[in-house]
């Protein structure tokens, strides 16, 4: 497994990891791959498949332009994005990587091919630049889910020379369980050992702690921010008002499930932040970014851990292991296998992380993850208006509650279970392959066509 915990958990910007984060990274990488740029006189970006069909709703157009300007998802200032783009559009010019000026307008230089797909993935994009001598360079990239990108013909990354092999390599959960039996280590201990082949203890812990700080801050901001989400659906943010009600004195109509109600609101708060283009952590995608933070907050505050700092690190390492397995052996791209690969995988990651943080065994961790995916199998990705709002925001709230239920079921058992995690991941992959394309982040089927919106024409 050639992934790190920090590949799964990336600090970025909403509303979509595959449609916003990935295209921004790809646009910037294209220019870096083509450097030097001092004689470039024109650049064009073309979007295909799902990126074209739901690109406007997912801010793919904005992300590509920002990437060409040299911005990165982790460093771009979310509140300043619209002003930055408006200034560039008014000038009719972009500064490639912030340096080389070229003429650029969305209408002429950003093309949407809604009826065409590139061969390797539904999220395809082609960038072309022209130099002063008339020569052109064109490259194709794919946004393959979770903010990961791949150039055309590019396969799994090859380890750099001199990089030490990890002590517990794994491609399946069966591999991890065998390592655990031989070493006597838990899954998070093995993941920590693998990460330490790449970095120091201090770097690993600082990185994990930063991920949690950003997640926690995203929840806090979402719970205090009201208003209306952008995009044309006129969806009101609900988490802040519902949270205020939950803290109020008038609780006559409250249901006796305060902790779980809070968890669903935490998740919704994050995904409202994501829908508004705010700062979020891809976990493992933006569309499912609320589930892991919500369950982590539940663990840190409602489970009363003796050492929450260590527990959060254990949670994140374990969750990352499950995400790595799902990405490697199936997909975390809604455009490829539907929302089962986003909300379903996030639910599994959160369930496994919670079990590990509460001291569960390796078999109980596997059981919790398997339950999390199993009960999302077949979930489609059919966002109304191409926006990460309906049904995405509520799905995160439901997915967080399901994760806690899955963890509870696993912890109450001895770890024995009928369906293995590897089997359910393969089932998810096959289910996604059988799913019609109109249900996979194209907004051509399901809820997206049964609810009339003003945004359809734009998307």
mmCIF file with all atom_site columns, N, CA and C in Angstrom, residues 124-149:
data_model
loop_
_atom_site.group_PDB
_atom_site.id
_atom_site.type_symbol
_atom_site.label_atom_id
_atom_site.label_alt_id
_atom_site.label_comp_id
_atom_site.label_asym_id
_atom_site.label_entity_id
_atom_site.label_seq_id
_atom_site.pdbx_PDB_ins_code
_atom_site.Cartn_x
_atom_site.Cartn_y
_atom_site.Cartn_z
_atom_site.occupancy
_atom_site.B_iso_or_equiv
_atom_site.pdbx_formal_charge
_atom_site.auth_seq_id
_atom_site.auth_comp_id
_atom_site.auth_asym_id
_atom_site.auth_atom_id
_atom_site.pdbx_PDB_model_num
ATOM 1  N N  . UNK A 1 124 ? -12.619 13.238 -16.345 1.00 0.00 ? 124 UNK A N  1
ATOM 2  C CA . UNK A 1 124 ? -11.462 13.510 -17.186 1.00 0.00 ? 124 UNK A CA 1
ATOM 3  C C  . UNK A 1 124 ? -11.336 14.978 -17.549 1.00 0.00 ? 124 UNK A C  1
ATOM 4  N N  . UNK A 1 125 ? -10.105 15.434 -17.755 1.00 0.00 ? 125 UNK A N  1
ATOM 5  C CA . UNK A 1 125 ? -9.871  16.820 -18.175 1.00 0.00 ? 125 UNK A CA 1
ATOM 6  C C  . UNK A 1 125 ? -8.624  16.876 -19.046 1.00 0.00 ? 125 UNK A C  1
ATOM 7  N N  . UNK A 1 126 ? -8.659  17.762 -20.033 1.00 0.00 ? 126 UNK A N  1
ATOM 8  C CA . UNK A 1 126 ? -7.520  17.950 -20.927 1.00 0.00 ? 126 UNK A CA 1
ATOM 9  C C  . UNK A 1 126 ? -7.082  19.413 -20.874 1.00 0.00 ? 126 UNK A C  1
ATOM 10 N N  . UNK A 1 127 ? -5.793  19.625 -20.700 1.00 0.00 ? 127 UNK A N  1
ATOM 11 C CA . UNK A 1 127 ? -5.226  20.976 -20.696 1.00 0.00 ? 127 UNK A CA 1
ATOM 12 C C  . UNK A 1 127 ? -4.299  21.114 -21.903 1.00 0.00 ? 127 UNK A C  1
ATOM 13 N N  . UNK A 1 128 ? -4.362  22.265 -22.549 1.00 0.00 ? 128 UNK A N  1
ATOM 14 C CA . UNK A 1 128 ? -3.514  22.530 -23.710 1.00 0.00 ? 128 UNK A CA 1
ATOM 15 C C  . UNK A 1 128 ? -2.913  23.919 -23.590 1.00 0.00 ? 128 UNK A C  1
ATOM 16 N N  . UNK A 1 129 ? -1.627  24.031 -23.830 1.00 0.00 ? 129 UNK A N  1
ATOM 17 C CA . UNK A 1 129 ? -1.011  25.362 -23.875 1.00 0.00 ? 129 UNK A CA 1
ATOM 18 C C  . UNK A 1 129 ? -0.322  25.561 -25.225 1.00 0.00 ? 129 UNK A C  1
ATOM 19 N N  . UNK A 1 130 ? -0.257  26.799 -25.652 1.00 0.00 ? 130 UNK A N  1
ATOM 20 C CA . UNK A 1 130 ? 0.413   27.151 -26.903 1.00 0.00 ? 130 UNK A CA 1
ATOM 21 C C  . UNK A 1 130 ? 1.543   28.124 -26.603 1.00 0.00 ? 130 UNK A C  1
ATOM 22 N N  . UNK A 1 131 ? 2.682   27.874 -27.212 1.00 0.00 ? 131 UNK A N  1
ATOM 23 C CA . UNK A 1 131 ? 3.844   28.732 -27.004 1.00 0.00 ? 131 UNK A CA 1
ATOM 24 C C  . UNK A 1 131 ? 3.964   29.738 -28.146 1.00 0.00 ? 131 UNK A C  1
ATOM 25 N N  . UNK A 1 132 ? 4.818   30.704 -27.971 1.00 0.00 ? 132 UNK A N  1
ATOM 26 C CA . UNK A 1 132 ? 4.969   31.794 -28.942 1.00 0.00 ? 132 UNK A CA 1
ATOM 27 C C  . UNK A 1 132 ? 5.394   31.292 -30.316 1.00 0.00 ? 132 UNK A C  1
ATOM 28 N N  . UNK A 1 133 ? 6.087   30.175 -30.377 1.00 0.00 ? 133 UNK A N  1
ATOM 29 C CA . UNK A 1 133 ? 6.537   29.643 -31.671 1.00 0.00 ? 133 UNK A CA 1
ATOM 30 C C  . UNK A 1 133 ? 5.465   28.810 -32.367 1.00 0.00 ? 133 UNK A C  1
ATOM 31 N N  . UNK A 1 134 ? 4.256   28.741 -31.764 1.00 0.00 ? 134 UNK A N  1
ATOM 32 C CA . UNK A 1 134 ? 3.143   28.023 -32.385 1.00 0.00 ? 134 UNK A CA 1
ATOM 33 C C  . UNK A 1 134 ? 2.999   26.580 -31.964 1.00 0.00 ? 134 UNK A C  1
ATOM 34 N N  . UNK A 1 135 ? 3.961   26.000 -31.232 1.00 0.00 ? 135 UNK A N  1
ATOM 35 C CA . UNK A 1 135 ? 3.844   24.610 -30.786 1.00 0.00 ? 135 UNK A CA 1
ATOM 36 C C  . UNK A 1 135 ? 2.851   24.497 -29.640 1.00 0.00 ? 135 UNK A C  1
ATOM 37 N N  . UNK A 1 136 ? 2.191   23.339 -29.576 1.00 0.00 ? 136 UNK A N  1
ATOM 38 C CA . UNK A 1 136 ? 1.204   23.097 -28.527 1.00 0.00 ? 136 UNK A CA 1
ATOM 39 C C  . UNK A 1 136 ? 1.588   21.865 -27.710 1.00 0.00 ? 136 UNK A C  1
ATOM 40 N N  . UNK A 1 137 ? 1.246   21.911 -26.430 1.00 0.00 ? 137 UNK A N  1
ATOM 41 C CA . UNK A 1 137 ? 1.414   20.768 -25.540 1.00 0.00 ? 137 UNK A CA 1
ATOM 42 C C  . UNK A 1 137 ? 0.068   20.476 -24.898 1.00 0.00 ? 137 UNK A C  1
ATOM 43 N N  . UNK A 1 138 ? -0.356  19.221 -24.951 1.00 0.00 ? 138 UNK A N  1
ATOM 44 C CA . UNK A 1 138 ? -1.648  18.830 -24.398 1.00 0.00 ? 138 UNK A CA 1
ATOM 45 C C  . UNK A 1 138 ? -1.462  17.626 -23.486 1.00 0.00 ? 138 UNK A C  1
ATOM 46 N N  . UNK A 1 139 ? -2.090  17.650 -22.326 1.00 0.00 ? 139 UNK A N  1
ATOM 47 C CA . UNK A 1 139 ? -2.013  16.536 -21.387 1.00 0.00 ? 139 UNK A CA 1
ATOM 48 C C  . UNK A 1 139 ? -3.393  16.262 -20.795 1.00 0.00 ? 139 UNK A C  1
ATOM 49 N N  . UNK A 1 140 ? -3.667  14.988 -20.526 1.00 0.00 ? 140 UNK A N  1
ATOM 50 C CA . UNK A 1 140 ? -4.932  14.556 -19.934 1.00 0.00 ? 140 UNK A CA 1
ATOM 51 C C  . UNK A 1 140 ? -4.685  14.100 -18.501 1.00 0.00 ? 140 UNK A C  1
ATOM 52 N N  . UNK A 1 141 ? -5.584  14.512 -17.610 1.00 0.00 ? 141 UNK A N  1
ATOM 53 C CA . UNK A 1 141 ? -5.534  14.093 -16.215 1.00 0.00 ? 141 UNK A CA 1
ATOM 54 C C  . UNK A 1 141 ? -6.925  13.602 -15.797 1.00 0.00 ? 141 UNK A C  1
ATOM 55 N N  . UNK A 1 142 ? -6.930  12.767 -14.776 1.00 0.00 ? 142 UNK A N  1
ATOM 56 C CA . UNK A 1 142 ? -8.180  12.258 -14.227 1.00 0.00 ? 142 UNK A CA 1
ATOM 57 C C  . UNK A 1 142 ? -8.233  12.554 -12.734 1.00 0.00 ? 142 UNK A C  1
ATOM 58 N N  . UNK A 1 143 ? -9.399  12.995 -12.278 1.00 0.00 ? 143 UNK A N  1
ATOM 59 C CA . UNK A 1 143 ? -9.625  13.195 -10.853 1.00 0.00 ? 143 UNK A CA 1
ATOM 60 C C  . UNK A 1 143 ? -10.342 11.957 -10.343 1.00 0.00 ? 143 UNK A C  1
ATOM 61 N N  . UNK A 1 144 ? -9.645  11.108 -9.601  1.00 0.00 ? 144 UNK A N  1
ATOM 62 C CA . UNK A 1 144 ? -10.120 9.752  -9.343  1.00 0.00 ? 144 UNK A CA 1
ATOM 63 C C  . UNK A 1 144 ? -10.762 9.578  -7.973  1.00 0.00 ? 144 UNK A C  1
ATOM 64 N N  . UNK A 1 145 ? -11.099 10.701 -7.323  1.00 0.00 ? 145 UNK A N  1
ATOM 65 C CA . UNK A 1 145 ? -11.800 10.631 -6.039  1.00 0.00 ? 145 UNK A CA 1
ATOM 66 C C  . UNK A 1 145 ? -10.913 11.028 -4.878  1.00 0.00 ? 145 UNK A C  1
ATOM 67 N N  . UNK A 1 146 ? -11.520 11.729 -3.914  1.00 0.00 ? 146 UNK A N  1
ATOM 68 C CA . UNK A 1 146 ? -10.788 12.088 -2.709  1.00 0.00 ? 146 UNK A CA 1
ATOM 69 C C  . UNK A 1 146 ? -9.678  13.096 -2.906  1.00 0.00 ? 146 UNK A C  1
ATOM 70 N N  . UNK A 1 147 ? -9.694  13.815 -4.034  1.00 0.00 ? 147 UNK A N  1
ATOM 71 C CA . UNK A 1 147 ? -8.629  14.771 -4.320  1.00 0.00 ? 147 UNK A CA 1
ATOM 72 C C  . UNK A 1 147 ? -7.410  14.161 -4.994  1.00 0.00 ? 147 UNK A C  1
ATOM 73 N N  . UNK A 1 148 ? -7.422  12.830 -5.205  1.00 0.00 ? 148 UNK A N  1
ATOM 74 C CA . UNK A 1 148 ? -6.331  12.169 -5.914  1.00 0.00 ? 148 UNK A CA 1
ATOM 75 C C  . UNK A 1 148 ? -6.465  12.447 -7.418  1.00 0.00 ? 148 UNK A C  1
ATOM 76 N N  . UNK A 1 149 ? -5.339  12.627 -8.091  1.00 0.00 ? 149 UNK A N  1
ATOM 77 C CA . UNK A 1 149 ? -5.349  12.774 -9.539  1.00 0.00 ? 149 UNK A CA 1
ATOM 78 C C  . UNK A 1 149 ? -4.354  11.800 -10.154 1.00 0.00 ? 149 UNK A C  1
#
